[in-house]
mmCIF file of C-alpha atoms in Angstrom:
data_model
loop_
_atom_site.group_PDB
_atom_site.id
_atom_site.type_symbol
_atom_site.label_atom_id
_atom_site.label_comp_id
_atom_site.label_asym_id
_atom_site.label_seq_id
_atom_site.Cartn_x
_atom_site.Cartn_y
_atom_site.Cartn_z
ATOM 1 C CA HIS A 9 -71.662 176.472 109.498
ATOM 2 C CA ILE A 10 -71.248 173.963 112.439
ATOM 3 C CA ASN A 11 -69.924 170.293 111.346
ATOM 4 C CA LEU A 12 -71.751 167.577 113.233
ATOM 5 C CA LYS A 13 -70.132 164.484 113.597
ATOM 6 C CA PRO A 14 -72.490 161.212 113.408
ATOM 7 C CA PHE A 15 -74.813 160.461 116.367
ATOM 8 C CA ASN A 16 -74.134 157.458 118.465
ATOM 9 C CA GLU A 17 -77.239 155.447 119.338
ATOM 10 C CA VAL A 18 -77.560 156.838 122.672
ATOM 11 C CA GLU A 19 -77.610 160.544 121.026
ATOM 12 C CA THR A 20 -80.306 159.560 118.169
ATOM 13 C CA ILE A 21 -82.479 158.357 120.780
ATOM 14 C CA ASP A 22 -82.055 161.671 122.653
ATOM 15 C CA TYR A 23 -82.506 163.462 119.492
ATOM 16 C CA VAL A 24 -85.745 161.569 119.004
ATOM 17 C CA ALA A 25 -87.046 162.458 122.523
ATOM 18 C CA VAL A 26 -86.595 165.786 122.537
ATOM 19 C CA THR A 27 -88.073 166.053 118.955
ATOM 20 C CA LEU A 28 -91.000 164.383 119.633
ATOM 21 C CA ARG A 29 -91.095 165.621 123.500
ATOM 22 C CA ARG A 30 -91.340 162.020 125.041
ATOM 23 C CA SER A 31 -89.221 160.290 127.451
ATOM 24 C CA ARG A 32 -86.058 158.351 126.485
ATOM 25 C CA VAL A 33 -87.493 155.046 127.263
ATOM 26 C CA GLU A 34 -90.649 155.636 125.406
ATOM 27 C CA VAL A 35 -88.824 156.440 122.306
ATOM 28 C CA SER A 36 -85.822 153.879 122.243
ATOM 29 C CA PRO A 37 -87.335 151.223 119.873
ATOM 30 C CA LEU A 38 -88.259 153.920 117.535
ATOM 31 C CA GLY A 39 -84.431 155.891 117.811
ATOM 32 C CA ALA A 40 -82.601 152.682 117.716
ATOM 33 C CA ILE A 41 -84.409 151.737 113.828
ATOM 34 C CA ILE A 42 -83.625 155.050 112.847
ATOM 35 C CA HIS A 43 -79.849 154.639 114.067
ATOM 36 C CA SER A 44 -79.447 151.589 112.591
ATOM 37 C CA ARG A 45 -80.898 152.883 109.180
ATOM 38 C CA THR A 46 -78.926 156.149 109.242
ATOM 39 C CA GLY A 47 -75.951 155.382 110.605
ATOM 40 C CA GLY A 48 -76.550 158.402 112.893
ATOM 41 C CA ASN A 49 -76.140 161.122 110.284
ATOM 42 C CA PRO A 50 -77.912 164.096 111.555
ATOM 43 C CA PHE A 51 -79.410 165.297 108.397
ATOM 44 C CA TYR A 52 -80.782 161.537 107.469
ATOM 45 C CA VAL A 53 -82.132 160.902 111.160
ATOM 46 C CA LYS A 54 -84.253 164.479 110.666
ATOM 47 C CA GLU A 55 -85.129 163.290 107.324
ATOM 48 C CA SER A 56 -86.148 159.752 108.602
ATOM 49 C CA LEU A 57 -88.657 161.438 111.134
ATOM 50 C CA ASN A 58 -90.084 163.661 108.178
ATOM 51 C CA ASN A 59 -90.851 160.630 105.792
ATOM 52 C CA PHE A 60 -92.303 158.854 108.802
ATOM 53 C CA HIS A 61 -94.507 161.920 109.722
ATOM 54 C CA CYS A 62 -95.327 162.293 105.910
ATOM 55 C CA ASN A 63 -96.399 158.444 105.805
ATOM 56 C CA LYS A 64 -98.529 159.085 109.218
ATOM 57 C CA ALA A 65 -96.330 156.632 110.871
ATOM 58 C CA ILE A 66 -95.704 159.780 113.437
ATOM 59 C CA TRP A 67 -98.600 162.270 113.949
ATOM 60 C CA TYR A 68 -99.626 164.902 116.358
ATOM 61 C CA ASP A 69 -102.138 163.684 118.873
ATOM 62 C CA PHE A 70 -104.422 166.751 120.163
ATOM 63 C CA ARG A 71 -106.284 164.698 122.346
ATOM 64 C CA GLU A 72 -103.333 163.406 124.342
ATOM 65 C CA GLY A 73 -101.501 166.529 123.383
ATOM 66 C CA GLY A 74 -98.154 165.329 122.382
ATOM 67 C CA TRP A 75 -96.529 163.437 119.272
ATOM 68 C CA MET A 76 -97.476 159.930 118.849
ATOM 69 C CA PHE A 77 -95.789 157.118 116.802
ATOM 70 C CA ASN A 78 -96.988 153.857 115.361
ATOM 71 C CA LEU A 79 -94.104 151.112 115.758
ATOM 72 C CA SER A 80 -95.706 148.579 113.814
ATOM 73 C CA SER A 81 -96.260 151.149 110.807
ATOM 74 C CA ILE A 82 -92.742 152.141 110.988
ATOM 75 C CA LEU A 83 -91.155 148.589 110.836
ATOM 76 C CA GLU A 84 -93.708 147.835 107.863
ATOM 77 C CA GLN A 85 -92.173 150.572 106.182
ATOM 78 C CA VAL A 86 -88.683 149.272 106.829
ATOM 79 C CA THR A 87 -89.170 146.054 106.635
ATOM 80 C CA GLY A 88 -87.114 144.097 103.528
ATOM 81 C CA ASP A 89 -84.990 147.188 103.167
ATOM 82 C CA LYS A 90 -81.665 145.338 103.408
ATOM 83 C CA SER A 91 -79.344 148.162 102.361
ATOM 84 C CA THR A 92 -76.386 149.172 104.265
ATOM 85 C CA GLY A 93 -74.994 152.678 105.006
ATOM 86 C CA ILE A 94 -77.016 155.517 104.625
ATOM 87 C CA PRO A 95 -80.143 155.448 102.338
ATOM 88 C CA GLU A 96 -79.523 158.703 100.895
ATOM 89 C CA GLU A 97 -81.979 158.670 97.601
ATOM 90 C CA GLU A 98 -84.557 156.694 99.746
ATOM 91 C CA LEU A 99 -84.836 159.512 102.618
ATOM 92 C CA VAL A 100 -84.667 162.399 100.218
ATOM 93 C CA LEU A 101 -86.395 161.214 97.306
ATOM 94 C CA THR A 102 -89.524 160.375 99.267
ATOM 95 C CA ARG A 103 -89.637 163.556 100.648
ATOM 96 C CA ILE A 104 -89.497 165.179 97.518
ATOM 97 C CA ASN A 105 -91.896 162.789 95.866
ATOM 98 C CA ASN A 106 -94.434 163.625 98.334
ATOM 99 C CA LEU A 107 -94.440 167.425 96.897
ATOM 100 C CA PRO A 108 -97.418 168.004 94.432
ATOM 101 C CA HIS A 109 -96.283 167.823 90.971
ATOM 102 C CA SER A 110 -96.054 171.960 90.664
ATOM 103 C CA SER A 111 -93.596 172.216 93.327
ATOM 104 C CA LYS A 112 -91.268 169.074 92.136
ATOM 105 C CA SER A 113 -91.254 170.679 88.637
ATOM 106 C CA ILE A 114 -90.007 174.102 90.475
ATOM 107 C CA LEU A 115 -87.293 172.241 92.350
ATOM 108 C CA ALA A 116 -85.957 170.558 88.983
ATOM 109 C CA TRP A 117 -85.699 173.808 87.243
ATOM 110 C CA ALA A 118 -84.367 175.229 90.569
ATOM 111 C CA SER A 119 -81.392 172.291 90.427
ATOM 112 C CA MET A 120 -80.117 173.855 87.530
ATOM 113 C CA LEU A 121 -79.480 176.835 88.777
ATOM 114 C CA GLY A 122 -77.430 176.064 91.941
ATOM 115 C CA SER A 123 -77.512 176.457 95.433
ATOM 116 C CA SER A 124 -79.515 179.653 95.430
ATOM 117 C CA PHE A 125 -82.021 181.048 92.608
ATOM 118 C CA SER A 126 -84.138 184.002 91.497
ATOM 119 C CA PHE A 127 -87.961 183.223 91.618
ATOM 120 C CA GLN A 128 -88.382 185.625 88.482
ATOM 121 C CA LEU A 129 -85.974 183.457 86.491
ATOM 122 C CA LEU A 130 -87.564 180.408 87.933
ATOM 123 C CA GLU A 131 -90.826 181.996 86.564
ATOM 124 C CA ARG A 132 -89.231 182.730 83.165
ATOM 125 C CA LEU A 133 -87.815 179.267 82.558
ATOM 126 C CA SER A 134 -91.197 177.316 83.629
ATOM 127 C CA SER A 135 -93.266 179.664 81.584
ATOM 128 C CA SER A 136 -91.099 179.546 78.442
ATOM 129 C CA GLU A 137 -92.576 178.326 75.071
ATOM 130 C CA PHE A 138 -90.098 175.710 74.636
ATOM 131 C CA ALA A 139 -90.425 174.629 78.304
ATOM 132 C CA PRO A 140 -91.232 170.903 78.322
ATOM 133 C CA THR A 141 -94.882 170.099 78.684
ATOM 134 C CA HIS A 142 -94.511 168.017 81.849
ATOM 135 C CA LEU A 143 -92.597 170.812 83.446
ATOM 136 C CA SER A 144 -94.480 174.050 82.135
ATOM 137 C CA LEU A 145 -96.152 176.133 84.934
ATOM 138 C CA SER A 146 -98.444 179.542 84.546
ATOM 139 C CA GLU A 147 -97.032 182.172 87.097
ATOM 140 C CA HIS A 148 -99.812 181.366 89.484
ATOM 141 C CA GLU A 149 -98.935 177.758 89.345
ATOM 142 C CA ALA A 150 -95.479 178.767 89.961
ATOM 143 C CA ILE A 151 -96.430 180.876 93.295
ATOM 144 C CA LEU A 152 -98.450 177.693 94.418
ATOM 145 C CA ALA A 153 -95.627 175.487 93.842
ATOM 146 C CA LEU A 154 -92.930 177.441 95.657
ATOM 147 C CA HIS A 155 -95.241 178.140 98.547
ATOM 148 C CA ALA A 156 -95.829 173.964 99.098
ATOM 149 C CA ALA A 157 -91.886 173.634 98.711
ATOM 150 C CA LEU A 158 -91.201 176.559 101.371
ATOM 151 C CA GLN A 159 -93.527 174.765 103.793
ATOM 152 C CA THR A 160 -91.569 171.426 103.684
ATOM 153 C CA PHE A 161 -88.291 173.497 104.099
ATOM 154 C CA ILE A 162 -86.605 172.093 101.322
ATOM 155 C CA ILE A 163 -86.164 175.810 100.015
ATOM 156 C CA VAL A 164 -86.048 178.274 102.334
ATOM 157 C CA PRO A 165 -86.000 182.074 101.646
ATOM 158 C CA THR A 166 -83.036 184.698 102.152
ATOM 159 C CA ASP A 167 -82.862 188.488 102.775
ATOM 160 C CA ASP A 168 -83.519 189.169 99.469
ATOM 161 C CA ASP A 169 -87.266 188.551 98.314
ATOM 162 C CA ASP A 170 -86.522 187.298 94.847
ATOM 163 C CA ILE A 171 -83.789 185.156 96.218
ATOM 164 C CA PHE A 172 -84.174 181.459 97.637
ATOM 165 C CA ARG A 173 -81.866 178.808 98.479
ATOM 166 C CA PHE A 174 -82.065 175.087 98.929
ATOM 167 C CA SER A 175 -81.723 174.383 102.624
ATOM 168 C CA HIS A 176 -79.037 171.176 102.122
ATOM 169 C CA ASP A 177 -77.120 170.442 99.011
ATOM 170 C CA ARG A 178 -78.311 166.775 99.265
ATOM 171 C CA TYR A 179 -81.663 168.356 98.150
ATOM 172 C CA ILE A 180 -80.021 169.757 95.314
ATOM 173 C CA LYS A 181 -78.876 166.145 93.864
ATOM 174 C CA ALA A 182 -82.183 165.038 94.677
ATOM 175 C CA ALA A 183 -83.782 167.745 92.852
ATOM 176 C CA ALA A 184 -81.697 167.108 89.564
ATOM 177 C CA SER A 185 -82.675 163.293 89.511
ATOM 178 C CA LEU A 186 -86.315 164.640 88.537
ATOM 179 C CA ARG A 187 -85.158 166.323 85.212
ATOM 180 C CA LYS A 188 -83.143 163.161 83.730
ATOM 181 C CA GLU A 189 -85.608 162.674 81.178
ATOM 182 C CA TYR A 190 -85.592 166.357 80.035
ATOM 183 C CA GLU A 191 -82.186 167.078 80.480
ATOM 184 C CA ASP A 192 -81.520 168.415 76.889
ATOM 185 C CA GLN A 193 -84.576 170.494 76.261
ATOM 186 C CA MET A 194 -84.160 172.362 79.985
ATOM 187 C CA HIS A 195 -80.686 173.110 79.419
ATOM 188 C CA PHE A 196 -81.819 175.058 75.955
ATOM 189 C CA VAL A 197 -84.515 176.773 77.743
ATOM 190 C CA VAL A 198 -82.058 177.981 80.306
ATOM 191 C CA ALA A 199 -79.522 179.246 77.438
ATOM 192 C CA HIS A 200 -82.451 180.640 75.560
ATOM 193 C CA VAL A 201 -84.005 182.367 78.443
ATOM 194 C CA LEU A 202 -80.558 183.795 79.883
ATOM 195 C CA CYS A 203 -79.139 184.776 76.332
ATOM 196 C CA SER A 204 -82.551 186.420 75.925
ATOM 197 C CA HIS A 205 -82.532 188.725 78.762
ATOM 198 C CA SER A 206 -80.092 191.075 79.990
ATOM 199 C CA LEU A 207 -78.114 189.168 82.729
ATOM 200 C CA TYR A 208 -77.273 192.454 84.830
ATOM 201 C CA SER A 209 -80.739 192.152 86.317
ATOM 202 C CA LEU A 210 -80.295 188.893 87.176
ATOM 203 C CA GLY A 211 -76.565 188.822 88.380
ATOM 204 C CA ASN A 212 -73.270 187.935 86.784
ATOM 205 C CA LYS A 213 -73.510 184.133 88.438
ATOM 206 C CA TYR A 214 -75.651 183.200 85.729
ATOM 207 C CA ARG A 215 -73.139 183.973 83.186
ATOM 208 C CA SER A 216 -71.207 180.409 83.474
ATOM 209 C CA ILE A 217 -74.735 178.801 84.114
ATOM 210 C CA ALA A 218 -75.753 180.118 80.512
ATOM 211 C CA VAL A 219 -72.653 178.998 78.773
ATOM 212 C CA SER A 220 -72.826 175.620 80.862
ATOM 213 C CA SER A 221 -76.271 174.861 79.161
ATOM 214 C CA ILE A 222 -75.192 176.241 75.670
ATOM 215 C CA CYS A 223 -72.380 173.746 75.900
ATOM 216 C CA GLN A 224 -74.792 170.910 77.129
ATOM 217 C CA SER A 225 -77.494 171.559 74.354
ATOM 218 C CA VAL A 226 -75.270 172.873 71.635
ATOM 219 C CA ASN A 227 -77.073 170.390 68.866
ATOM 220 C CA THR A 228 -80.806 171.731 70.206
ATOM 221 C CA ILE A 229 -79.635 174.987 69.843
ATOM 222 C CA LYS A 230 -78.317 174.683 66.220
ATOM 223 C CA SER A 231 -81.436 172.440 65.262
ATOM 224 C CA SER A 232 -83.919 175.116 66.234
ATOM 225 C CA MET A 233 -82.615 178.216 66.457
ATOM 226 C CA ALA A 234 -82.298 179.960 62.904
ATOM 227 C CA ILE A 235 -80.720 183.124 64.432
ATOM 228 C CA ARG A 236 -77.570 181.754 66.874
ATOM 229 C CA LYS A 237 -75.582 185.217 66.995
ATOM 230 C CA PRO A 238 -76.764 185.811 71.074
ATOM 231 C CA PHE A 239 -75.437 182.426 71.941
ATOM 232 C CA ARG A 240 -72.243 182.419 70.478
ATOM 233 C CA THR A 241 -71.836 186.185 71.871
ATOM 234 C CA MET A 242 -72.168 184.830 75.110
ATOM 235 C CA ALA A 243 -70.079 181.905 74.858
ATOM 236 C CA LEU A 244 -67.139 183.685 73.169
ATOM 237 C CA GLU A 245 -67.266 186.244 76.161
ATOM 238 C CA TYR A 246 -66.853 183.761 78.788
ATOM 239 C CA ALA A 247 -64.415 181.827 76.480
ATOM 240 C CA GLN A 248 -62.326 185.105 76.553
ATOM 241 C CA ILE A 249 -62.507 185.537 80.143
ATOM 242 C CA ALA A 250 -61.661 182.297 80.838
ATOM 243 C CA CYS A 251 -58.753 182.031 78.764
ATOM 244 C CA GLU A 252 -57.357 185.313 80.369
ATOM 245 C CA SER A 253 -58.062 183.717 83.862
ATOM 246 C CA GLY A 254 -56.094 180.650 83.009
ATOM 247 C CA ALA A 255 -59.344 178.052 83.084
ATOM 248 C CA ARG A 256 -58.585 177.339 79.539
ATOM 249 C CA SER A 257 -60.137 174.005 79.764
ATOM 250 C CA ALA A 258 -63.375 175.464 80.127
ATOM 251 C CA ALA A 259 -62.561 178.097 77.544
ATOM 252 C CA VAL A 260 -61.633 175.251 74.978
ATOM 253 C CA ARG A 261 -65.370 173.683 75.585
ATOM 254 C CA ALA A 262 -67.097 177.488 75.295
ATOM 255 C CA TYR A 263 -65.157 177.673 71.843
ATOM 256 C CA ALA A 264 -65.909 174.509 70.712
ATOM 257 C CA ALA A 265 -69.675 175.481 71.263
ATOM 258 C CA CYS A 266 -68.982 178.883 69.274
ATOM 259 C CA ILE A 267 -67.493 176.848 66.186
ATOM 260 C CA THR A 268 -70.661 174.469 66.293
ATOM 261 C CA LEU A 269 -73.207 177.463 66.444
ATOM 262 C CA LEU A 270 -71.788 178.851 63.413
ATOM 263 C CA GLN A 271 -73.728 178.653 60.156
ATOM 264 C CA ASP A 272 -72.811 176.432 57.215
ATOM 265 C CA LEU A 273 -72.003 179.254 55.307
ATOM 266 C CA SER A 274 -69.581 180.980 57.898
ATOM 267 C CA TRP A 275 -67.571 182.985 55.514
ATOM 268 C CA ASP A 276 -70.497 184.254 53.251
ATOM 269 C CA GLU A 277 -71.330 187.643 54.385
ATOM 270 C CA ALA A 278 -74.653 187.784 52.036
ATOM 271 C CA ALA A 279 -75.626 184.829 54.475
ATOM 272 C CA GLU A 280 -78.352 184.902 57.483
ATOM 273 C CA ASP A 281 -76.716 185.181 60.868
ATOM 274 C CA VAL A 282 -73.314 185.467 59.469
ATOM 275 C CA SER A 283 -70.164 187.985 60.352
ATOM 276 C CA HIS A 284 -67.027 187.568 58.559
ATOM 277 C CA GLU A 285 -65.287 189.474 61.420
ATOM 278 C CA GLU A 286 -66.587 187.043 63.886
ATOM 279 C CA THR A 287 -66.033 184.104 62.436
ATOM 280 C CA LEU A 288 -62.309 185.326 61.882
ATOM 281 C CA GLN A 289 -62.536 186.103 65.929
ATOM 282 C CA ILE A 290 -64.051 182.772 66.832
ATOM 283 C CA TYR A 291 -61.681 180.523 64.882
ATOM 284 C CA SER A 292 -58.516 182.675 65.444
ATOM 285 C CA ASP A 293 -59.103 182.935 69.088
ATOM 286 C CA ALA A 294 -59.802 179.061 69.529
ATOM 287 C CA ALA A 295 -56.823 178.316 67.652
ATOM 288 C CA GLU A 296 -54.801 180.098 70.052
ATOM 289 C CA CYS A 297 -56.651 178.552 73.223
ATOM 290 C CA TYR A 298 -55.999 175.218 71.906
ATOM 291 C CA LEU A 299 -52.226 176.206 71.127
ATOM 292 C CA TYR A 300 -51.948 177.005 74.684
ATOM 293 C CA CYS A 301 -53.571 173.674 76.077
ATOM 294 C CA ARG A 302 -50.608 171.975 73.563
ATOM 295 C CA GLN A 303 -53.461 170.637 71.621
ATOM 296 C CA TYR A 304 -51.535 171.287 68.362
ATOM 297 C CA ALA A 305 -53.411 169.003 66.035
ATOM 298 C CA GLU A 306 -57.045 170.961 66.723
ATOM 299 C CA ALA A 307 -55.013 174.243 66.760
ATOM 300 C CA LYS A 308 -53.811 173.621 63.198
ATOM 301 C CA HIS A 309 -56.876 172.708 62.167
ATOM 302 C CA LEU A 310 -58.217 175.794 62.962
ATOM 303 C CA ILE A 311 -55.458 177.585 61.425
ATOM 304 C CA ASN A 312 -55.633 176.336 57.869
ATOM 305 C CA PHE A 313 -59.672 176.445 58.198
ATOM 306 C CA VAL A 314 -59.160 179.999 58.296
ATOM 307 C CA ILE A 315 -55.872 180.411 55.845
ATOM 308 C CA SER A 316 -58.067 178.521 53.616
ATOM 309 C CA ASN A 317 -61.319 180.709 53.649
ATOM 310 C CA ALA A 318 -60.184 184.161 54.942
ATOM 311 C CA CYS A 319 -60.959 186.846 52.411
ATOM 312 C CA THR A 320 -57.753 188.984 52.451
ATOM 313 C CA ALA A 321 -53.884 188.478 53.434
ATOM 314 C CA VAL A 322 -54.446 190.363 56.468
ATOM 315 C CA ASP A 323 -57.232 188.537 57.836
ATOM 316 C CA LYS A 324 -54.836 185.633 57.939
ATOM 317 C CA VAL A 325 -51.758 187.160 59.590
ATOM 318 C CA SER A 326 -52.749 186.418 63.374
ATOM 319 C CA CYS A 327 -53.197 182.414 62.046
ATOM 320 C CA TRP A 328 -49.788 182.598 60.251
ATOM 321 C CA VAL A 329 -48.228 183.789 63.243
ATOM 322 C CA LEU A 330 -50.071 181.088 65.529
ATOM 323 C CA GLU A 331 -48.937 178.690 63.036
ATOM 324 C CA SER A 332 -45.275 179.418 63.533
ATOM 325 C CA ARG A 333 -45.708 179.351 67.295
ATOM 326 C CA THR A 334 -47.243 175.976 66.991
ATOM 327 C CA PHE A 335 -44.391 174.795 65.071
ATOM 328 C CA SER A 336 -42.073 176.371 67.318
ATOM 329 C CA GLN A 337 -43.308 174.440 70.324
ATOM 330 C CA GLU A 338 -43.371 171.420 68.199
ATOM 331 C CA GLY A 339 -39.311 172.061 67.649
ATOM 332 C CA ASP A 340 -39.722 172.385 64.134
ATOM 333 C CA SER A 341 -38.001 175.724 63.955
ATOM 334 C CA ALA A 342 -37.503 175.611 60.177
ATOM 335 C CA SER A 343 -41.510 175.551 59.597
ATOM 336 C CA ALA A 344 -42.180 178.277 62.241
ATOM 337 C CA PHE A 345 -39.255 180.630 60.182
ATOM 338 C CA GLN A 346 -41.719 179.835 56.968
ATOM 339 C CA SER A 347 -45.188 180.631 58.423
ATOM 340 C CA LEU A 348 -43.770 184.022 59.215
ATOM 341 C CA LYS A 349 -41.904 184.092 55.879
ATOM 342 C CA GLN A 350 -45.247 183.123 53.925
ATOM 343 C CA CYS A 351 -47.041 185.924 55.982
ATOM 344 C CA LEU A 352 -44.539 188.484 55.117
ATOM 345 C CA ILE A 353 -44.775 187.544 51.054
ATOM 346 C CA ALA A 354 -48.227 187.864 51.594
ATOM 347 C CA LEU A 355 -48.483 191.118 52.570
ATOM 348 C CA LYS A 356 -46.301 192.414 50.236
ATOM 349 C CA ILE A 357 -43.508 193.083 52.522
ATOM 350 C CA GLU A 358 -39.621 192.372 50.997
ATOM 351 C CA VAL A 359 -38.396 189.408 52.695
ATOM 352 C CA ASP A 360 -34.488 188.592 52.305
ATOM 353 C CA PRO A 361 -34.337 184.784 50.758
ATOM 354 C CA ASP A 362 -31.279 184.182 52.457
ATOM 355 C CA PRO A 363 -31.011 185.809 56.162
ATOM 356 C CA THR A 364 -28.046 185.817 58.455
ATOM 357 C CA PHE A 365 -26.859 186.892 61.370
ATOM 358 C CA HIS A 366 -24.471 189.477 59.514
ATOM 359 C CA LYS A 367 -27.160 190.874 57.352
ATOM 360 C CA CYS A 368 -29.376 191.686 60.501
ATOM 361 C CA ASP A 369 -26.744 193.224 62.166
ATOM 362 C CA LEU A 370 -25.905 195.672 59.247
ATOM 363 C CA GLU A 371 -29.542 196.680 58.961
ATOM 364 C CA PHE A 372 -29.736 197.016 62.885
ATOM 365 C CA MET A 373 -26.844 199.546 62.614
ATOM 366 C CA ARG A 374 -28.428 201.336 59.635
ATOM 367 C CA LEU A 375 -31.802 201.558 61.913
ATOM 368 C CA CYS A 376 -29.608 202.784 64.695
ATOM 369 C CA ALA A 377 -28.242 205.839 62.564
ATOM 370 C CA VAL A 378 -31.268 206.549 61.277
ATOM 371 C CA VAL A 379 -33.060 206.697 64.590
ATOM 372 C CA GLN A 380 -30.291 208.527 66.438
ATOM 373 C CA ALA A 381 -29.990 211.187 63.810
ATOM 374 C CA LEU A 382 -34.109 212.313 64.400
ATOM 375 C CA GLU A 383 -35.106 214.685 67.080
ATOM 376 C CA SER A 384 -36.870 213.761 69.675
ATOM 377 C CA LYS A 385 -40.183 215.632 68.650
ATOM 378 C CA GLU A 386 -39.777 213.874 65.204
ATOM 379 C CA ILE A 387 -39.929 210.224 67.126
ATOM 380 C CA VAL A 388 -42.554 211.439 69.053
ATOM 381 C CA TRP A 389 -44.956 213.094 66.477
ATOM 382 C CA HIS A 390 -44.305 210.766 63.437
ATOM 383 C CA PRO A 391 -47.519 209.954 62.439
ATOM 384 C CA MET A 392 -48.610 206.309 62.527
ATOM 385 C CA ALA A 393 -49.159 204.231 59.555
ATOM 386 C CA GLU A 394 -52.549 203.861 58.019
ATOM 387 C CA ASP A 395 -52.058 200.850 56.347
ATOM 388 C CA GLU A 396 -53.178 198.264 58.730
ATOM 389 C CA ALA A 397 -51.642 195.253 56.672
ATOM 390 C CA SER A 398 -48.358 197.269 57.379
ATOM 391 C CA ILE A 399 -49.042 197.382 61.061
ATOM 392 C CA ASN A 400 -49.886 193.713 61.225
ATOM 393 C CA ALA A 401 -46.656 193.206 59.282
ATOM 394 C CA ILE A 402 -44.707 194.594 61.740
ATOM 395 C CA GLY A 403 -46.109 192.681 64.654
ATOM 396 C CA ALA A 404 -45.400 189.304 62.782
ATOM 397 C CA VAL A 405 -41.893 190.448 61.942
ATOM 398 C CA LEU A 406 -41.501 191.211 65.651
ATOM 399 C CA LEU A 407 -42.827 187.669 66.595
ATOM 400 C CA VAL A 408 -39.631 186.131 65.067
ATOM 401 C CA SER A 409 -37.873 186.911 68.145
ATOM 402 C CA HIS A 410 -40.114 183.931 69.498
ATOM 403 C CA VAL A 411 -37.856 181.760 67.401
ATOM 404 C CA SER A 412 -34.255 181.371 69.554
ATOM 405 C CA LYS A 413 -31.217 182.645 68.344
ATOM 406 C CA LEU A 414 -29.754 178.849 67.799
ATOM 407 C CA ASP A 415 -33.042 177.982 65.719
ATOM 408 C CA LEU A 416 -32.203 181.035 63.392
ATOM 409 C CA LEU A 417 -28.789 179.652 62.729
ATOM 410 C CA THR A 418 -30.114 176.832 60.714
ATOM 411 C CA PHE A 419 -31.834 179.318 58.485
ATOM 412 C CA ALA A 420 -28.258 181.421 57.697
#
């Protein structure tokens, strides 16, 4: 990338003279008009010349063998323009609006996919059964539309025959304005297409685009699709990755979409598009993410919902542990301890109703003696507990260590 500073008036006139291959004296009035309207911004200087050419105020005269311009026509086009600064929308949108309708449709779809995009994917989007009628294109129409957009250099090819990109980021912003009326429906189409096809054939960069579109069109998805598991799976996988990488605000948004896309009878295995395991995972993972973000009220709401609806005590273990951590972070150590105690009782684990440090020390010494009396082979090859509830109970007990010793003194 080369960073260009704004042209001064002399440099703008020089640019116009070189572009039109005319002398500086001849193009000075035109250069002065363009500089006053663009502030010398190189991009907008070029766009101004393009717009004047599209509006027939600049043309190539074959008889004269050179570029000509009609200064009166140019002045008429800018008459009444009292704006100051860079007329971004006027220059860029005018160029896009001069394109055929099909090309504007292609650009609208492309603006949803970032600076570069797959034409194969654009064809799927524009020909989708859910695409807005105004932006729907056949395969042949899409090819012609792409060709027209390429001719104007709004988009340009890359080394990959299927990948194209916008020639400037301002074109992306201008193209995005073409879809304002159909924003929600277009996000639904993007989400549906990306969730219906293998992302590996399109590239992993589209995962975040798919989830963003799911979040933007979650209500449309819920009202239009009876089977919503593909959307939930995509959003859940993204949320887990985002949470692990530290992007928890993005994860919260994805988890919220997952919860919205659950069926009304989300705990009923007999209902269509319902998995008890999936529902449990979504609510539990979302509660933990809210906890990390210190959104305690939201975390407690999800935790209580799981505890009230999950089938077995084993299913509720993770949420009791999360509830304990939530109380602990809020400074309510007594409630944190009671949550863990309730967890152990529900799993039918014997709990000392009156724990003290002295009792803990005695139990620790007893266990030490038992372990020390064992042979190393017995320890290594000791069979794992087959009871899943027991394993979860051990995890819950270990998490008592999250409560400080000072806090535990209040329970003794």
